[in-house]
CSV table of C-alpha atoms in Angstrom, one decimal:
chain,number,residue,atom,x,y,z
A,1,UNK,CA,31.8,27.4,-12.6
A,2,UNK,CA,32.0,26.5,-16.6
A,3,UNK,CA,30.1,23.4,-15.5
A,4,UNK,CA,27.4,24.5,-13.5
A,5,UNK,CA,24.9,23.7,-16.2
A,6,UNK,CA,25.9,19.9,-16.0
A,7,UNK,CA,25.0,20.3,-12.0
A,8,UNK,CA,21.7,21.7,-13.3
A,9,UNK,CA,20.7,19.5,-16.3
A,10,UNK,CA,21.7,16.4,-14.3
A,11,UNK,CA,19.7,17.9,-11.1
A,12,UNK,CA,16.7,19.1,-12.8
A,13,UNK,CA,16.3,15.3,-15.3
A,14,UNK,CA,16.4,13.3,-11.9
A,15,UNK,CA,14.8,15.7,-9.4
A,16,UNK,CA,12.2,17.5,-11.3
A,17,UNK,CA,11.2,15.7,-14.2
A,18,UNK,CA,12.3,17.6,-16.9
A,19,UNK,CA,13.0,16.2,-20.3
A,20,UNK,CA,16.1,16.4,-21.7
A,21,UNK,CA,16.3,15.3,-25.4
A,22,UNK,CA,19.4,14.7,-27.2
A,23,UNK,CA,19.0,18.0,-29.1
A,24,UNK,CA,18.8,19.7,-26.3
A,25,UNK,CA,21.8,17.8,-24.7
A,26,UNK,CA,24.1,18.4,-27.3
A,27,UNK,CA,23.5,22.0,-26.9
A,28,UNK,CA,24.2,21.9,-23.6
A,29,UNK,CA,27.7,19.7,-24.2
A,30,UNK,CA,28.8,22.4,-26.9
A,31,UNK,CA,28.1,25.3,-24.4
A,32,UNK,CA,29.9,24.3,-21.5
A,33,UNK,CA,32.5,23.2,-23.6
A,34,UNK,CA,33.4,26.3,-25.2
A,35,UNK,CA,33.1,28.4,-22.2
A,36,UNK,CA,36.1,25.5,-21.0
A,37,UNK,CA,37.6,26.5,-23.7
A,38,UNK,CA,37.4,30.5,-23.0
A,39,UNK,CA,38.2,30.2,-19.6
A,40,UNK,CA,40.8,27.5,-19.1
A,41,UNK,CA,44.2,28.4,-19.0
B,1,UNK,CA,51.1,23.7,-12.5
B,2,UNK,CA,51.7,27.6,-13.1
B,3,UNK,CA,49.4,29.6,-10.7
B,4,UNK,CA,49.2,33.5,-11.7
B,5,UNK,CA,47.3,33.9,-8.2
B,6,UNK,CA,50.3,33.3,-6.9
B,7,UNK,CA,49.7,30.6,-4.7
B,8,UNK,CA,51.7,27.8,-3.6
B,9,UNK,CA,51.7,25.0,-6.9
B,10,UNK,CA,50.4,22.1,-4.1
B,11,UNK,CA,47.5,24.2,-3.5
B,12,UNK,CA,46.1,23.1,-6.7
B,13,UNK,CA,44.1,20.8,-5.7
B,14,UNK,CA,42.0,23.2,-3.2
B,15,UNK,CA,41.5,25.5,-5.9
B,16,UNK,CA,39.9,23.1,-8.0
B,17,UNK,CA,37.7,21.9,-4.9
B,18,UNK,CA,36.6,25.0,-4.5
B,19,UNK,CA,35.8,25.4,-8.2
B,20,UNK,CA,33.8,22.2,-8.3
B,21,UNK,CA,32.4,23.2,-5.3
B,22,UNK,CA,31.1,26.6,-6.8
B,23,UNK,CA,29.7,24.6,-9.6
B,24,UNK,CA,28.2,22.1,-7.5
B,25,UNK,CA,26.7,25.3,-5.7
B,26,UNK,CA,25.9,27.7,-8.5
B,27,UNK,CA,24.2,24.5,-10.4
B,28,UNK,CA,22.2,23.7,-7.6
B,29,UNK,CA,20.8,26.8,-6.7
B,30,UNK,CA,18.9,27.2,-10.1
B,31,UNK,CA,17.2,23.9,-9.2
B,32,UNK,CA,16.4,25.2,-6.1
B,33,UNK,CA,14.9,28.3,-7.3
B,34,UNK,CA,12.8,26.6,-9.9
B,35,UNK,CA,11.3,24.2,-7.2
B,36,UNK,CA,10.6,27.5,-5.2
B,37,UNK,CA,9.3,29.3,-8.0
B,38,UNK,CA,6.9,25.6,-8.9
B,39,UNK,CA,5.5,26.4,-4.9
B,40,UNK,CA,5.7,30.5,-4.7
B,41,UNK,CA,4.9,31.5,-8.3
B,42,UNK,CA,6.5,35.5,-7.5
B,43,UNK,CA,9.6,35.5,-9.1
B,44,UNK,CA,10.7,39.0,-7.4
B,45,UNK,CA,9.9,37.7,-4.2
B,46,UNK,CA,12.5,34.5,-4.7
B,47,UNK,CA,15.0,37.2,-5.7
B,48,UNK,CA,14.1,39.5,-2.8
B,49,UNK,CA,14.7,36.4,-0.3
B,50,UNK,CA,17.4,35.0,-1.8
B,51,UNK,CA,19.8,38.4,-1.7
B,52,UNK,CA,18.4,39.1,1.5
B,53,UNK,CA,19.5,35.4,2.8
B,54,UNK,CA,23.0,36.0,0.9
B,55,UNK,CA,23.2,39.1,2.9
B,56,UNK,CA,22.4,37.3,6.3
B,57,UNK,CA,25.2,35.0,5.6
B,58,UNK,CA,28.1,37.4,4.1
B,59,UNK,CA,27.3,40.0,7.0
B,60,UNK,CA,29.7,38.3,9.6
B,61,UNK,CA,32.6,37.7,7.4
B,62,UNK,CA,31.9,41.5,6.2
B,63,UNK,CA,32.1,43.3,9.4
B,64,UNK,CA,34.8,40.4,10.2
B,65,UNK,CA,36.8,41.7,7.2
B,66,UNK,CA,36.0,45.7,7.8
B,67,UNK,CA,37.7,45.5,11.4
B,68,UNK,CA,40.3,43.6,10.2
B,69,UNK,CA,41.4,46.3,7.9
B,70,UNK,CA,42.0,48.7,11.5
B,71,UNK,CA,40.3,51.6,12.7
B,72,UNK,CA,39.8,54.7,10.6
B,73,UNK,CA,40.2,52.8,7.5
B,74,UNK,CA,38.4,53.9,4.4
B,75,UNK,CA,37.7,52.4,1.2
B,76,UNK,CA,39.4,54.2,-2.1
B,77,UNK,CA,36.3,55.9,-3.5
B,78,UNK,CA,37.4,54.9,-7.2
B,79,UNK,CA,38.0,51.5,-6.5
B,80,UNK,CA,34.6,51.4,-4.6
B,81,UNK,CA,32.7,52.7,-7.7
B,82,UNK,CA,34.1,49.6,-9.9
B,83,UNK,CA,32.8,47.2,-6.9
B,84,UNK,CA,29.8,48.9,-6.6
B,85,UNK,CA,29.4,48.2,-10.4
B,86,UNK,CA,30.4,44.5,-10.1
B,87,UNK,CA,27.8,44.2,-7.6
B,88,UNK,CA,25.3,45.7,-9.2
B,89,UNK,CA,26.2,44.0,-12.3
B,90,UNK,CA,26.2,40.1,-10.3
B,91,UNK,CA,22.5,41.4,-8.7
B,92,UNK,CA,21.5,42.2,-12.9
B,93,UNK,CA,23.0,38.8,-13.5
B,94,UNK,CA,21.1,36.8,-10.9
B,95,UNK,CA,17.6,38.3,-10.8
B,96,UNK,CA,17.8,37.7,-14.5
B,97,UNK,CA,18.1,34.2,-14.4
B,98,UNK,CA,15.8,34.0,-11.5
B,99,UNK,CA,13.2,35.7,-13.9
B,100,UNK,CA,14.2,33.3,-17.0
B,101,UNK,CA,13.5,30.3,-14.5
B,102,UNK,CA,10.3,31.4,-13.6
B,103,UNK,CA,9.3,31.4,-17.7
B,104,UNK,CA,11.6,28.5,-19.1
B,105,UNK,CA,13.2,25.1,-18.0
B,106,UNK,CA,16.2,24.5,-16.0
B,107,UNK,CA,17.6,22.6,-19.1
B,108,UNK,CA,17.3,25.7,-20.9
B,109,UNK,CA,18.4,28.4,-19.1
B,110,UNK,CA,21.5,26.9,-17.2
B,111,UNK,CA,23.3,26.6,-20.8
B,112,UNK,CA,22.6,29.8,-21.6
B,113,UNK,CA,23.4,32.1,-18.4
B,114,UNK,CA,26.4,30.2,-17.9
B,115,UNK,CA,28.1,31.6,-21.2
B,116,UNK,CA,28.8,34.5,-20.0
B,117,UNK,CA,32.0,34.5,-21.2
B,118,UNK,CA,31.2,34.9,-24.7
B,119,UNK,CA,29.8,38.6,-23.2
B,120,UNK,CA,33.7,39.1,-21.7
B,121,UNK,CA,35.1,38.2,-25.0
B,122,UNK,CA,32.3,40.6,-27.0
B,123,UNK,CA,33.7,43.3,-24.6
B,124,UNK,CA,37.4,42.5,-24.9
B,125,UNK,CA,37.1,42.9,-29.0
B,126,UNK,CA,35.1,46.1,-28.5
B,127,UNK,CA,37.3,47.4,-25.7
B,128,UNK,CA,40.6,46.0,-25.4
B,129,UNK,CA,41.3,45.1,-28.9
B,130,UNK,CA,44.8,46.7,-28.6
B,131,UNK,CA,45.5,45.5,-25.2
B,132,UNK,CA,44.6,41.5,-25.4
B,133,UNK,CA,45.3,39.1,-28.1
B,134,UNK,CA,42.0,36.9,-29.1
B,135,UNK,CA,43.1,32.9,-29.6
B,136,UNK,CA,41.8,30.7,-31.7
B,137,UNK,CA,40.7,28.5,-28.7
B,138,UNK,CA,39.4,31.4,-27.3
B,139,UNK,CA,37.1,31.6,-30.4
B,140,UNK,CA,36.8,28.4,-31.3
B,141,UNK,CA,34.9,28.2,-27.8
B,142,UNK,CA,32.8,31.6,-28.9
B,143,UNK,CA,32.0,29.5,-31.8
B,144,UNK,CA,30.8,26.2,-29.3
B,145,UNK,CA,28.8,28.6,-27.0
B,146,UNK,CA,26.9,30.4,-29.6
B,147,UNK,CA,26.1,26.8,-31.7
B,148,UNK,CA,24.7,25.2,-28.1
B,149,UNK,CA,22.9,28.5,-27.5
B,150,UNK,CA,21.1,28.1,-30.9
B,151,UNK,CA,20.9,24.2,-30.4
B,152,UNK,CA,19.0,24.7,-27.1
B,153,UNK,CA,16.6,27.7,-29.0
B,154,UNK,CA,15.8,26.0,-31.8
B,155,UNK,CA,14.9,22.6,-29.6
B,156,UNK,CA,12.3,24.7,-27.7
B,157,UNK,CA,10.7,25.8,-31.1
């Protein structure tokens, strides 16, 4: 589930030409990342 | 691996399909929504037919699952009020990311309804602060989450 948003970025870039600019990518990386971090085990 | 579910170690590998697969799922269906939205505009209306379609589909496997428990069984009222608010909270959950869809981007609003659990954490320090320890990782990842959060606000500025 912690990396939906990569299923949705990725989907929504190639699929419905939204922008994604590096800004907003690393924003994205840092998010899912720490919600790995919360819920992994 | 150690499994506190208590299922077989080989199983692993299911449970991670499955997880993937609810990602895969879960990340999808905000695309989905936003396409719908793009066409349909009525952003209570996607949330109306999208319960109503998650209904249709649990309805089997929820009578299938009531009979299965034998006749004259009855739920325990207390642990029914806790379900009840677990639904009620998931419904919260999901009609507000149907509504942030219909007003922002995909790229913006996945990253932020999937931290969530920085919420569980916020509730474990008010709550359970006796009860559960806090890690470092655990807030070192608090720290990650609210830095992409701000990363992603500040990008749409």
């Amino acid at each position: 589930m912690a990396t939906a948003p990569l299923f949705s970025v990725t989907l929504a870039v190639l699929f419905t030409g939204e922008h994604l600019t590096l800004p907003l990518f690393l924003g994205v990386l840092l998010t899912v990342s720490g919600v790995i971090l919360i819920v992994r085990r | 691996m150690k499994n506190p579910g208590g299922a077989e170690p080989h199983h692993d590998w299911l449970g991670y399909l499955f997880a993937f697969g609810a990602a895969a799922a879960y990340g999808t269906s905000g695309v989905l929504i936003k396409r719908g939205l793009g066409i349909y505009g009525s952003p209570f209306t996607a949330i109306t037919i999208a319960t109503a379609t998650g209904l249709l589909v649990l309805s089997p496997l929820a009578i299938a699952s009531w009979r299965s428990q034998g006749q004259g069984w009855r739920p325990d009222r207390r642990a029914l009020l806790f379900i009840l608010a677990s639904g009620l909270c998931a419904f919260t959950g999901f009609s507000s990311n149907t509504l942030a869809l219909s007003l922002l981007p995909v790229t913006v609003v996945a990253p932020i309804s999937s931290a969530y659990p920085l919420v569980t954490v916020i509730l474990v320090l008010i709550f359970l602060r006796h009860h559960e320890v806090i890690s470092w990782r655990t807030i070192l990842g608090a720290a990650l989450i609210v830095s992409g959060i701000i990363l992603i606000a500040l990008n749409r500025q």
